Amino acid sequence: MQKQQTNDISQWNNNNDDLQTITEQEVDEFKTSYVSFQQQQSKYKKQKSIKVNTTNCRGETRLIRKVIAKNNWKEVFNDGDVCWLGLPFKYQNLEEYFTQYVNRFAGMDLLAHKTQSSFYLNKFAEYFPEEYEFFPKTYIIPDDIDKFQQEYKSTRTYIAKPDAGSQGDGIYLIKKLKDIKTNESMVIQQYISKPLLIDKKKFDLRLYVLITSLDPYLCYINKEGLARFCTVDYEKPNDKNLRNPFMHLTNYSLNKRNTNFQVYNGKNILDINEGTKRTYSSIQKNLEILGYNNQDVENQIDSLVVAYLKSLLPFLAFNQKLVFQKRVAEVKCFQVLGFDILLDEKGKPWLLEVNSNPSLQIEHEVYGANGKSIFEESYIDSYVKELVMGDAIKLAMIPKETQEELPGFESYRKLEVDTAETVISKMMQIYGFLSGYKFQEYLTSSKFQKLSNFPSMTSQTFLKHDYDLLFRKILLKSCNNNQMDFFQFINAVEQLASRLNQDLEEMLDRIIQNI
């Protein structure tokens, strides 16, 4: 019988001056805490059989039924534990928010519109320029048309995106001022002309971010995602290729029409491949080969997402109060957002846009040699989106106080978002007061003039009646000439501080102290 080998460590103990003594009690405490942590993780992995109300599902129906079957949950068509809405919040869904977990925050669809999100990102960039360098220079048309014409440079390329457009519809590149359609509501951004290329093609990332609570603010990012490629080799924009969407636009809905579109049917979708749509895990392997540090890229993406979520919170919290008012603490909401991110040739991530209703379809359209199309399941979409939806539902149902202690759950990693008061959140507080704490969506001139009643809010050159003049000036470009929304209120308050020759933050703090 072979003698059991022992490990003699006495030679390492000859000089133990630098060794830290650990008592048996400390070892036992560590073991106990670790076992407790494992039990806690196991407890929330073994969720009860969840009832999912699919009555209002749309394009995601096939996916949610796969998730239900995979987890041994139950599909119901009335009150369940979770209600999945395929469309943005509507008032007829109001009561469902008090009895079920619902995958929509009120007003999120409006906040994620291109013009709205561009407005508050631009505004936050004014106040926190170092934190908001992650999105291209953006102009809101027609409001910023004068500014754009002043800052326009013929050596640059710009990209125009209609406010209400989706799936690449109506997007076009600009090199000449005369090409701008000034009669449409849109955003114009500087075009990132030196993107990171893989297989000589431009691509972007669709990453998924989950919000499960506003108070406390609980946010997560999924470890997996999609990469969507163009179907023509990239060249810098010029007069010949400017109108080629297959070279410059990564939208799947556009590129699927190109005969170069490639569907990857390999066994391992996490491996490097030549598909037009790939997993984020696959792209990370490409990046490593190309010499990029994946951890650095991930950290920059996290910072980008956190900054965006920070800017979103005051608007989102306001909309919740607007809709649910005194019962706002009772509602159970969560939502998955789609972040479209482009990496430039240096590996820096740029936020292109945020989608409040990212596609959760798992079928893709494939064109045959005869030109006819058929729909079949996309294994890449199915793999990624099962993680996104299934783990979002499980995580949303974990109590908030427990979520606060967890570093993440399954495929989601927690993001720490600073919720400290900002200039914008202070303005929001004042806006709520002026509306009578009933959180009416708009302010009339008389409500706006209430600001003149606060100390030091008039001067010899700016009297009470000037408030009405300022109100009307702000609303000149609006189709509603009688009421002011919050975005217009921000501009009004900034002009007010300038007219009164006061520091903006000091003025806001003084008003809040006297509310």
Short mmCIF file of C-alpha atoms in Angstrom, two decimals:
data_model
loop_
_atom_site.label_atom_id
_atom_site.label_comp_id
_atom_site.label_asym_id
_atom_site.label_seq_id
_atom_site.Cartn_x
_atom_site.Cartn_y
_atom_site.Cartn_z
CA MET A 1 0.00 0.00 0.00
CA GLN A 2 1.44 3.31 -1.05
CA LYS A 3 2.13 5.66 1.83
CA GLN A 4 0.15 8.91 1.63
CA GLN A 5 2.44 11.80 0.83
CA THR A 6 2.58 14.64 3.31
CA ASN A 7 3.44 18.20 2.53
CA ASP A 8 6.20 19.43 4.80
CA ILE A 9 6.02 23.22 5.00
CA SER A 10 8.49 23.61 7.87
CA GLN A 11 11.09 25.06 5.52
CA TRP A 12 8.77 27.97 4.89
CA ASN A 13 8.30 28.66 8.59
CA ASN A 14 11.96 29.27 9.52
CA ASN A 15 11.44 33.00 9.33
CA ASN A 16 7.83 33.75 10.23
CA ASP A 17 8.17 37.38 11.22
CA ASP A 18 6.12 38.46 8.19
CA LEU A 19 3.45 35.77 8.51
CA GLN A 20 0.01 36.82 9.72
CA THR A 21 -1.50 34.48 12.31
CA ILE A 22 -5.06 33.41 11.53
CA THR A 23 -7.04 31.90 14.34
CA GLU A 24 -9.33 28.87 13.98
CA GLN A 25 -12.24 31.12 14.92
CA GLU A 26 -11.52 33.44 11.97
CA VAL A 27 -11.31 30.45 9.61
CA ASP A 28 -14.67 29.18 10.90
CA GLU A 29 -16.23 32.64 10.48
CA PHE A 30 -15.01 32.80 6.88
CA LYS A 31 -16.37 29.33 6.14
CA THR A 32 -19.73 30.26 7.70
CA SER A 33 -20.05 33.50 5.71
CA TYR A 34 -19.07 31.75 2.47
CA VAL A 35 -21.53 28.91 3.01
CA SER A 36 -24.22 31.48 3.84
CA PHE A 37 -23.44 33.34 0.60
CA GLN A 38 -23.67 30.11 -1.42
CA GLN A 39 -27.00 29.26 0.19
CA GLN A 40 -28.32 32.74 -0.57
CA GLN A 41 -27.30 32.45 -4.23
CA SER A 42 -28.83 28.97 -4.44
CA LYS A 43 -32.06 30.21 -2.87
CA TYR A 44 -32.64 32.77 -5.61
CA LYS A 45 -31.58 30.44 -8.38
CA LYS A 46 -34.37 28.07 -7.34
CA GLN A 47 -37.23 30.44 -8.01
CA LYS A 48 -40.82 29.29 -7.62
CA SER A 49 -42.87 28.47 -10.70
CA ILE A 50 -43.67 31.91 -12.07
CA LYS A 51 -46.96 32.71 -13.78
CA VAL A 52 -46.33 34.90 -16.83
CA ASN A 53 -49.20 36.87 -18.32
CA THR A 54 -48.62 36.94 -22.10
CA THR A 55 -51.89 38.59 -23.15
CA ASN A 56 -50.15 41.77 -24.31
CA CYS A 57 -47.10 40.16 -25.93
CA ARG A 58 -46.30 40.88 -29.55
CA GLY A 59 -43.12 40.04 -31.49
CA GLU A 60 -41.52 38.46 -28.42
CA THR A 61 -44.25 35.80 -27.99
CA ARG A 62 -42.14 32.94 -29.33
CA LEU A 63 -39.22 33.90 -27.09
CA ILE A 64 -41.26 34.25 -23.92
CA ARG A 65 -42.88 30.85 -24.48
CA LYS A 66 -39.42 29.29 -24.83
CA VAL A 67 -38.34 30.97 -21.58
CA ILE A 68 -41.51 29.75 -19.83
CA ALA A 69 -40.95 26.17 -21.00
CA LYS A 70 -37.24 26.20 -20.16
CA ASN A 71 -37.89 27.33 -16.57
CA ASN A 72 -41.04 25.25 -15.99
CA TRP A 73 -43.08 28.40 -15.49
CA LYS A 74 -46.75 28.78 -16.42
CA GLU A 75 -48.29 30.88 -19.17
CA VAL A 76 -51.50 32.67 -18.14
CA PHE A 77 -53.82 35.12 -19.87
CA ASN A 78 -54.98 37.12 -16.87
CA ASP A 79 -53.37 38.12 -13.56
CA GLY A 80 -49.99 36.46 -13.11
CA ASP A 81 -46.79 37.14 -11.22
CA VAL A 82 -45.34 38.92 -14.26
CA CYS A 83 -47.12 40.81 -17.04
CA TRP A 84 -45.05 41.22 -20.20
CA LEU A 85 -46.15 44.15 -22.36
CA GLY A 86 -45.10 44.18 -25.98
CA LEU A 87 -45.86 47.90 -26.32
CA PRO A 88 -45.06 50.96 -24.15
CA PHE A 89 -47.10 51.80 -21.04
CA LYS A 90 -50.72 52.81 -21.60
CA TYR A 91 -53.22 54.00 -19.01
CA GLN A 92 -55.45 51.00 -19.61
CA ASN A 93 -52.63 48.89 -18.13
CA LEU A 94 -52.56 50.99 -14.95
CA GLU A 95 -54.07 48.49 -12.50
CA GLU A 96 -51.76 45.72 -13.65
CA TYR A 97 -48.84 47.64 -12.15
CA PHE A 98 -50.16 47.13 -8.62
CA THR A 99 -50.75 43.38 -8.84
CA GLN A 100 -47.99 42.12 -11.13
CA TYR A 101 -44.39 42.85 -12.08
CA VAL A 102 -44.63 44.77 -15.38
CA ASN A 103 -41.76 45.19 -17.82
CA ARG A 104 -42.39 48.88 -18.56
CA PHE A 105 -41.70 52.15 -16.78
CA ALA A 106 -44.17 54.92 -17.56
CA GLY A 107 -42.78 57.40 -20.09
CA MET A 108 -39.64 55.43 -20.94
CA ASP A 109 -40.65 55.27 -24.61
CA LEU A 110 -40.71 59.08 -24.80
CA LEU A 111 -37.42 59.50 -22.96
CA ALA A 112 -35.66 57.12 -25.34
CA HIS A 113 -36.80 59.08 -28.41
CA LYS A 114 -33.82 60.45 -30.27
CA THR A 115 -34.62 64.13 -29.69
CA GLN A 116 -35.53 63.75 -26.01
CA SER A 117 -32.51 61.65 -25.07
CA SER A 118 -30.24 63.94 -27.12
CA PHE A 119 -31.60 66.94 -25.23
CA TYR A 120 -30.85 65.67 -21.74
CA LEU A 121 -27.53 64.12 -22.73
CA ASN A 122 -26.48 67.47 -24.21
CA LYS A 123 -27.71 69.20 -21.07
CA PHE A 124 -25.79 66.89 -18.73
CA ALA A 125 -22.71 67.31 -20.94
CA GLU A 126 -22.93 71.07 -20.31
CA TYR A 127 -22.82 70.56 -16.54
CA PHE A 128 -20.56 67.48 -16.37
CA PRO A 129 -18.39 67.66 -19.52
CA GLU A 130 -15.80 65.09 -18.39
CA GLU A 131 -18.44 62.44 -17.65
CA TYR A 132 -20.37 62.86 -20.91
CA GLU A 133 -17.79 62.52 -23.67
CA PHE A 134 -19.20 59.18 -24.83
CA PHE A 135 -21.68 60.30 -27.48
CA PRO A 136 -21.00 62.16 -30.74
CA LYS A 137 -21.66 65.87 -31.01
CA THR A 138 -25.42 66.05 -31.46
CA TYR A 139 -27.81 68.68 -32.81
CA ILE A 140 -31.60 68.64 -32.47
CA ILE A 141 -33.29 69.87 -35.64
CA PRO A 142 -35.01 72.27 -36.15
CA ASP A 143 -34.19 73.79 -32.71
CA ASP A 144 -30.40 73.69 -33.21
CA ILE A 145 -30.31 74.42 -36.93
CA ASP A 146 -28.61 77.81 -36.45
CA LYS A 147 -25.99 76.28 -34.14
CA PHE A 148 -25.36 73.44 -36.56
CA GLN A 149 -24.90 75.81 -39.51
CA GLN A 150 -22.39 77.84 -37.47
CA GLU A 151 -20.37 74.79 -36.37
CA TYR A 152 -20.66 72.83 -39.62
CA LYS A 153 -17.38 71.88 -41.29
CA SER A 154 -17.24 70.59 -44.86
CA THR A 155 -14.38 68.24 -43.93
CA ARG A 156 -16.66 66.29 -41.57
CA THR A 157 -19.38 63.79 -42.25
CA TYR A 158 -22.68 63.93 -40.34
CA ILE A 159 -25.48 61.41 -39.94
CA ALA A 160 -29.15 62.44 -39.81
CA LYS A 161 -31.69 60.32 -37.93
CA PRO A 162 -35.46 61.02 -37.95
CA ASP A 163 -36.86 61.28 -34.42
CA ALA A 164 -39.61 58.73 -34.94
CA GLY A 165 -37.58 56.44 -37.21
CA SER A 166 -36.56 52.89 -36.35
CA GLN A 167 -34.67 49.99 -37.93
CA GLY A 168 -32.60 52.39 -40.02
CA ASP A 169 -35.57 53.99 -41.81
CA GLY A 170 -34.86 57.50 -43.06
CA ILE A 171 -31.22 57.63 -41.90
CA TYR A 172 -28.79 59.31 -44.29
CA LEU A 173 -25.26 60.75 -44.30
CA ILE A 174 -24.53 64.42 -44.91
CA LYS A 175 -21.50 66.28 -46.21
CA LYS A 176 -23.24 69.37 -47.58
CA LEU A 177 -25.57 71.77 -45.76
CA LYS A 178 -28.04 71.75 -48.63
CA ASP A 179 -28.73 68.05 -48.01
CA ILE A 180 -30.42 68.69 -44.64
CA LYS A 181 -34.20 68.30 -44.53
CA THR A 182 -34.91 71.17 -42.12
CA ASN A 183 -38.68 70.62 -42.14
CA GLU A 184 -38.34 67.29 -40.28
CA SER A 185 -37.81 66.59 -36.58
CA MET A 186 -34.48 64.79 -36.35
CA VAL A 187 -31.08 64.63 -34.72
CA ILE A 188 -27.83 65.20 -36.57
CA GLN A 189 -24.62 63.73 -35.18
CA GLN A 190 -21.01 63.84 -36.17
CA TYR A 191 -20.30 60.57 -37.95
CA ILE A 192 -17.61 58.33 -36.41
CA SER A 193 -15.55 57.97 -39.58
CA LYS A 194 -12.82 55.75 -38.09
CA PRO A 195 -14.69 52.78 -36.60
CA LEU A 196 -13.03 49.60 -35.41
CA LEU A 197 -13.26 47.07 -38.23
CA ILE A 198 -13.48 43.30 -38.06
CA ASP A 199 -13.17 41.41 -41.35
CA LYS A 200 -12.88 44.86 -43.00
CA LYS A 201 -16.45 45.68 -42.01
CA LYS A 202 -18.07 48.17 -39.67
CA PHE A 203 -20.18 46.79 -36.82
CA ASP A 204 -21.94 47.94 -33.67
CA LEU A 205 -22.95 46.26 -30.43
CA ARG A 206 -26.45 45.84 -29.02
CA LEU A 207 -26.04 45.44 -25.27
CA TYR A 208 -28.89 44.98 -22.81
CA VAL A 209 -29.37 46.99 -19.62
CA LEU A 210 -31.97 46.16 -16.96
CA ILE A 211 -33.57 48.55 -14.45
CA THR A 212 -35.52 46.81 -11.68
CA SER A 213 -36.19 49.74 -9.33
CA LEU A 214 -35.95 53.54 -9.19
CA ASP A 215 -35.85 53.81 -5.39
CA PRO A 216 -33.37 52.36 -4.71
CA TYR A 217 -31.95 52.73 -8.21
CA LEU A 218 -31.05 49.17 -9.21
CA CYS A 219 -29.43 48.72 -12.61
CA TYR A 220 -27.65 45.84 -14.35
CA ILE A 221 -25.93 45.05 -17.65
CA ASN A 222 -26.06 41.66 -19.32
CA LYS A 223 -22.75 39.92 -19.98
CA GLU A 224 -23.95 38.84 -23.43
CA GLY A 225 -25.14 40.84 -26.39
CA LEU A 226 -25.23 41.04 -30.17
CA ALA A 227 -22.85 42.40 -32.79
CA ARG A 228 -24.42 43.55 -36.05
CA PHE A 229 -22.24 43.91 -39.12
CA CYS A 230 -22.48 45.84 -42.36
CA THR A 231 -22.47 43.70 -45.48
CA VAL A 232 -20.02 45.75 -47.58
CA ASP A 233 -16.36 46.42 -46.74
CA TYR A 234 -15.93 49.82 -45.08
CA GLU A 235 -14.43 52.89 -46.69
CA LYS A 236 -14.36 56.43 -45.34
CA PRO A 237 -17.39 58.39 -46.54
CA ASN A 238 -17.04 60.05 -49.94
CA ASP A 239 -19.39 61.26 -52.65
CA LYS A 240 -19.49 57.81 -54.25
CA ASN A 241 -20.33 55.70 -51.19
CA LEU A 242 -22.22 58.23 -49.05
CA ARG A 243 -25.60 56.72 -49.95
CA ASN A 244 -24.56 53.08 -49.52
CA PRO A 245 -26.45 51.87 -46.42
CA PHE A 246 -24.79 48.43 -46.52
CA MET A 247 -21.42 50.09 -45.87
CA HIS A 248 -22.34 52.68 -43.24
CA LEU A 249 -25.46 51.46 -41.43
CA THR A 250 -25.33 48.35 -39.23
CA ASN A 251 -29.10 47.88 -38.88
CA TYR A 252 -30.09 44.24 -39.35
CA SER A 253 -33.35 45.25 -41.04
CA LEU A 254 -31.34 46.91 -43.82
CA ASN A 255 -28.47 44.50 -44.24
CA LYS A 256 -30.64 41.38 -44.38
CA ARG A 257 -31.73 42.57 -47.84
CA ASN A 258 -28.18 42.35 -49.15
CA THR A 259 -27.12 39.11 -50.85
CA ASN A 260 -23.85 39.35 -48.86
CA PHE A 261 -25.76 38.76 -45.60
CA GLN A 262 -24.33 35.66 -43.92
CA VAL A 263 -26.13 33.47 -41.40
CA TYR A 264 -23.78 31.54 -39.12
CA ASN A 265 -24.98 27.96 -38.65
CA GLY A 266 -21.98 26.61 -36.77
CA LYS A 267 -22.20 24.64 -33.57
CA ASN A 268 -20.57 27.15 -31.23
CA ILE A 269 -21.99 30.65 -31.58
CA LEU A 270 -19.50 31.91 -28.99
CA ASP A 271 -16.57 31.21 -31.31
CA ILE A 272 -15.11 33.58 -33.88
CA ASN A 273 -17.10 33.34 -37.09
CA GLU A 274 -18.02 35.24 -40.25
CA GLY A 275 -21.73 35.77 -39.62
CA THR A 276 -23.33 39.15 -40.19
CA LYS A 277 -24.84 38.85 -36.70
CA ARG A 278 -22.67 37.47 -33.87
CA THR A 279 -22.58 37.20 -30.10
CA TYR A 280 -20.69 39.71 -27.98
CA SER A 281 -18.63 36.81 -26.58
CA SER A 282 -17.46 36.05 -30.11
CA ILE A 283 -16.48 39.68 -30.69
CA GLN A 284 -14.48 39.75 -27.45
CA LYS A 285 -12.31 36.95 -28.86
CA ASN A 286 -11.76 39.03 -32.01
CA LEU A 287 -10.81 42.04 -29.90
CA GLU A 288 -8.29 40.02 -27.92
CA ILE A 289 -6.60 38.81 -31.12
CA LEU A 290 -6.52 42.39 -32.43
CA GLY A 291 -4.69 43.48 -29.28
CA TYR A 292 -7.49 45.29 -27.43
CA ASN A 293 -7.92 44.83 -23.68
CA ASN A 294 -11.43 43.48 -23.15
CA GLN A 295 -11.50 44.55 -19.50
CA ASP A 296 -10.66 48.14 -20.49
CA VAL A 297 -13.41 48.10 -23.12
CA GLU A 298 -15.88 46.65 -20.62
CA ASN A 299 -14.98 49.29 -18.00
CA GLN A 300 -15.50 52.09 -20.53
CA ILE A 301 -18.84 50.64 -21.61
CA ASP A 302 -19.93 50.36 -17.96
CA SER A 303 -18.96 54.02 -17.35
CA LEU A 304 -20.90 55.08 -20.44
CA VAL A 305 -24.02 53.19 -19.40
CA VAL A 306 -23.81 54.43 -15.80
CA ALA A 307 -23.56 58.06 -16.95
CA TYR A 308 -26.58 57.62 -19.20
CA LEU A 309 -28.61 55.99 -16.42
CA LYS A 310 -27.66 58.85 -14.09
CA SER A 311 -29.04 61.38 -16.58
CA LEU A 312 -32.19 59.30 -17.06
CA LEU A 313 -33.20 58.97 -13.41
CA PRO A 314 -34.74 62.40 -12.65
CA PHE A 315 -36.93 62.25 -15.77
CA LEU A 316 -37.94 58.65 -15.14
CA ALA A 317 -38.78 59.30 -11.47
CA PHE A 318 -40.85 62.33 -12.46
CA ASN A 319 -42.86 60.32 -15.00
CA GLN A 320 -43.59 57.63 -12.43
CA LYS A 321 -44.95 60.27 -10.02
CA LEU A 322 -46.89 61.88 -12.84
CA VAL A 323 -48.70 58.63 -13.61
CA PHE A 324 -49.01 56.83 -10.27
CA GLN A 325 -48.95 59.86 -7.91
CA LYS A 326 -49.59 58.79 -4.28
CA ARG A 327 -49.37 55.09 -5.15
CA VAL A 328 -45.96 55.34 -6.82
CA ALA A 329 -44.29 53.25 -4.07
CA GLU A 330 -46.71 50.37 -4.74
CA VAL A 331 -45.87 49.76 -8.39
CA LYS A 332 -43.59 46.93 -9.48
CA CYS A 333 -41.77 47.84 -12.67
CA PHE A 334 -38.70 46.68 -14.50
CA GLN A 335 -37.47 47.27 -18.02
CA VAL A 336 -34.83 46.05 -20.45
CA LEU A 337 -33.18 48.73 -22.60
CA GLY A 338 -31.10 48.16 -25.73
CA PHE A 339 -27.87 50.19 -25.92
CA ASP A 340 -26.36 50.59 -29.39
CA ILE A 341 -22.62 51.13 -29.03
CA LEU A 342 -19.91 51.65 -31.65
CA LEU A 343 -16.22 51.03 -31.00
CA ASP A 344 -13.78 53.32 -32.82
CA GLU A 345 -10.37 52.25 -34.06
CA LYS A 346 -8.83 53.05 -30.66
CA GLY A 347 -11.36 50.82 -28.89
CA LYS A 348 -13.31 53.73 -27.38
CA PRO A 349 -17.06 53.02 -27.09
CA TRP A 350 -19.52 55.61 -28.40
CA LEU A 351 -23.21 55.61 -27.56
CA LEU A 352 -25.25 55.81 -30.76
CA GLU A 353 -28.73 55.51 -29.25
CA VAL A 354 -30.84 53.76 -26.64
CA ASN A 355 -33.90 51.71 -27.53
CA SER A 356 -36.68 51.45 -24.95
CA ASN A 357 -38.27 48.59 -26.87
CA PRO A 358 -35.38 46.47 -28.18
CA SER A 359 -36.40 43.68 -30.53
CA LEU A 360 -36.88 40.37 -28.73
CA GLN A 361 -37.79 38.45 -31.83
CA ILE A 362 -35.80 35.24 -32.31
CA GLU A 363 -36.70 34.57 -35.94
CA HIS A 364 -34.74 36.00 -38.82
CA GLU A 365 -35.62 36.42 -42.45
CA VAL A 366 -33.49 34.42 -44.86
CA TYR A 367 -33.53 34.97 -48.60
CA GLY A 368 -33.11 32.02 -50.95
CA ALA A 369 -31.45 31.93 -54.36
CA ASN A 370 -34.87 32.55 -55.93
CA GLY A 371 -35.18 35.81 -54.02
CA LYS A 372 -38.00 34.57 -51.83
CA SER A 373 -37.71 34.89 -48.07
CA ILE A 374 -38.53 32.49 -45.27
CA PHE A 375 -38.49 32.94 -41.49
CA GLU A 376 -36.54 30.55 -39.30
CA GLU A 377 -35.23 30.61 -35.75
CA SER A 378 -31.93 32.41 -35.24
CA TYR A 379 -29.82 30.45 -32.77
CA ILE A 380 -27.75 33.53 -31.95
CA ASP A 381 -30.82 35.68 -31.20
CA SER A 382 -32.41 32.86 -29.24
CA TYR A 383 -29.33 32.26 -27.08
CA VAL A 384 -28.75 35.92 -26.24
CA LYS A 385 -32.37 36.93 -25.74
CA GLU A 386 -33.27 33.92 -23.59
CA LEU A 387 -30.59 35.12 -21.17
CA VAL A 388 -31.79 38.72 -21.38
CA MET A 389 -35.50 38.00 -20.82
CA GLY A 390 -35.36 34.98 -18.51
CA ASP A 391 -32.82 36.38 -16.08
CA ALA A 392 -34.52 39.80 -16.13
CA ILE A 393 -37.78 38.24 -14.93
CA LYS A 394 -36.05 36.23 -12.20
CA LEU A 395 -34.03 39.21 -11.01
CA ALA A 396 -36.96 41.64 -11.02
CA MET A 397 -38.87 39.38 -8.63
CA ILE A 398 -36.09 39.28 -6.02
CA PRO A 399 -36.92 41.71 -3.16
CA LYS A 400 -35.22 45.09 -3.50
CA GLU A 401 -33.43 44.82 -0.16
CA THR A 402 -31.89 41.52 -1.28
CA GLN A 403 -30.95 42.93 -4.68
CA GLU A 404 -29.04 45.70 -2.95
CA GLU A 405 -26.73 43.09 -1.44
CA LEU A 406 -26.18 41.05 -4.60
CA PRO A 407 -23.28 41.89 -6.98
CA GLY A 408 -25.40 40.57 -9.82
CA PHE A 409 -27.50 37.58 -10.77
CA GLU A 410 -26.99 34.90 -13.44
CA SER A 411 -26.11 36.72 -16.69
CA TYR A 412 -26.56 40.22 -15.23
CA ARG A 413 -23.82 42.27 -13.56
CA LYS A 414 -24.84 45.11 -11.25
CA LEU A 415 -23.94 48.71 -12.08
CA GLU A 416 -23.43 51.27 -9.34
CA VAL A 417 -25.15 54.52 -10.36
CA ASP A 418 -24.63 57.73 -8.39
CA THR A 419 -28.04 59.06 -7.34
CA ALA A 420 -26.77 62.25 -5.68
CA GLU A 421 -28.81 65.36 -6.41
CA THR A 422 -27.87 67.20 -9.61
CA VAL A 423 -28.81 70.52 -11.17
CA ILE A 424 -31.42 68.69 -13.25
CA SER A 425 -32.98 66.89 -10.29
CA LYS A 426 -33.20 70.22 -8.42
CA MET A 427 -35.03 71.74 -11.38
CA MET A 428 -37.34 68.74 -11.38
CA GLN A 429 -38.15 69.30 -7.70
CA ILE A 430 -39.08 72.92 -8.39
CA TYR A 431 -41.10 71.94 -11.45
CA GLY A 432 -43.09 69.54 -9.26
CA PHE A 433 -43.77 72.29 -6.75
CA LEU A 434 -45.00 74.71 -9.41
CA SER A 435 -47.42 72.09 -10.70
CA GLY A 436 -48.92 71.86 -7.22
CA TYR A 437 -47.27 68.49 -6.46
CA LYS A 438 -49.94 66.93 -8.64
CA PHE A 439 -47.26 66.43 -11.26
CA GLN A 440 -49.22 67.86 -14.11
CA GLU A 441 -47.30 67.43 -17.30
CA TYR A 442 -47.18 71.12 -18.30
CA LEU A 443 -46.89 74.56 -16.69
CA THR A 444 -49.04 77.55 -17.58
CA SER A 445 -47.66 81.08 -17.54
CA SER A 446 -49.34 81.82 -14.19
CA LYS A 447 -47.71 78.78 -12.57
CA PHE A 448 -44.33 79.73 -13.98
CA GLN A 449 -44.73 83.24 -12.56
CA LYS A 450 -44.94 81.76 -9.04
CA LEU A 451 -41.14 81.81 -9.10
CA SER A 452 -41.26 85.61 -8.79
CA ASN A 453 -42.69 85.24 -5.26
CA PHE A 454 -39.45 83.71 -3.95
CA PRO A 455 -36.73 85.92 -2.38
CA SER A 456 -34.38 87.64 -4.85
CA MET A 457 -36.27 86.33 -7.87
CA THR A 458 -36.94 89.80 -9.29
CA SER A 459 -34.64 92.73 -9.89
CA GLN A 460 -34.76 96.31 -11.15
CA THR A 461 -34.21 95.05 -14.68
CA PHE A 462 -36.34 91.89 -14.45
CA LEU A 463 -39.78 92.41 -12.92
CA LYS A 464 -42.71 90.07 -12.32
CA HIS A 465 -44.37 90.80 -15.65
CA ASP A 466 -41.12 89.82 -17.41
CA TYR A 467 -41.77 86.22 -16.39
CA ASP A 468 -44.69 86.07 -18.81
CA LEU A 469 -42.51 87.52 -21.59
CA LEU A 470 -39.83 84.92 -20.93
CA PHE A 471 -42.46 82.18 -20.88
CA ARG A 472 -43.77 83.23 -24.29
CA LYS A 473 -40.27 83.56 -25.73
CA ILE A 474 -39.39 79.99 -24.71
CA LEU A 475 -42.59 78.65 -26.27
CA LEU A 476 -42.18 80.47 -29.59
CA LYS A 477 -40.75 77.39 -31.32
CA SER A 478 -43.30 75.07 -29.74
CA CYS A 479 -46.52 73.87 -31.32
CA ASN A 480 -48.12 74.38 -27.90
CA ASN A 481 -48.10 78.12 -27.23
CA ASN A 482 -49.85 77.97 -23.84
CA GLN A 483 -48.03 75.34 -21.80
CA MET A 484 -44.41 74.62 -20.94
CA ASP A 485 -42.98 71.12 -20.60
CA PHE A 486 -40.02 70.21 -18.42
CA PHE A 487 -37.43 70.44 -21.17
CA GLN A 488 -38.58 73.99 -21.95
CA PHE A 489 -38.61 74.73 -18.21
CA ILE A 490 -34.90 73.87 -18.04
CA ASN A 491 -34.13 76.46 -20.73
CA ALA A 492 -36.36 79.00 -18.99
CA VAL A 493 -34.63 78.56 -15.62
CA GLU A 494 -31.20 78.89 -17.19
CA GLN A 495 -32.23 82.13 -18.88
CA LEU A 496 -33.82 83.29 -15.64
CA ALA A 497 -30.52 82.91 -13.75
CA SER A 498 -28.75 84.83 -16.49
CA ARG A 499 -31.32 87.66 -16.52
CA LEU A 500 -31.13 87.95 -12.71
CA ASN A 501 -27.33 87.75 -12.84
CA GLN A 502 -27.28 84.84 -10.36
CA ASP A 503 -25.40 81.57 -10.08
CA LEU A 504 -27.79 78.87 -11.28
CA GLU A 505 -27.16 76.31 -8.52
CA GLU A 506 -27.28 78.93 -5.77
CA MET A 507 -30.57 80.20 -7.17
CA LEU A 508 -32.04 76.68 -7.27
CA ASP A 509 -30.89 75.91 -3.71
CA ARG A 510 -32.45 79.12 -2.42
CA ILE A 511 -35.79 78.34 -4.07
CA ILE A 512 -35.81 74.78 -2.68
CA GLN A 513 -35.01 76.04 0.82
CA ASN A 514 -38.08 78.28 0.66
CA ILE A 515 -40.50 75.69 -0.70
#
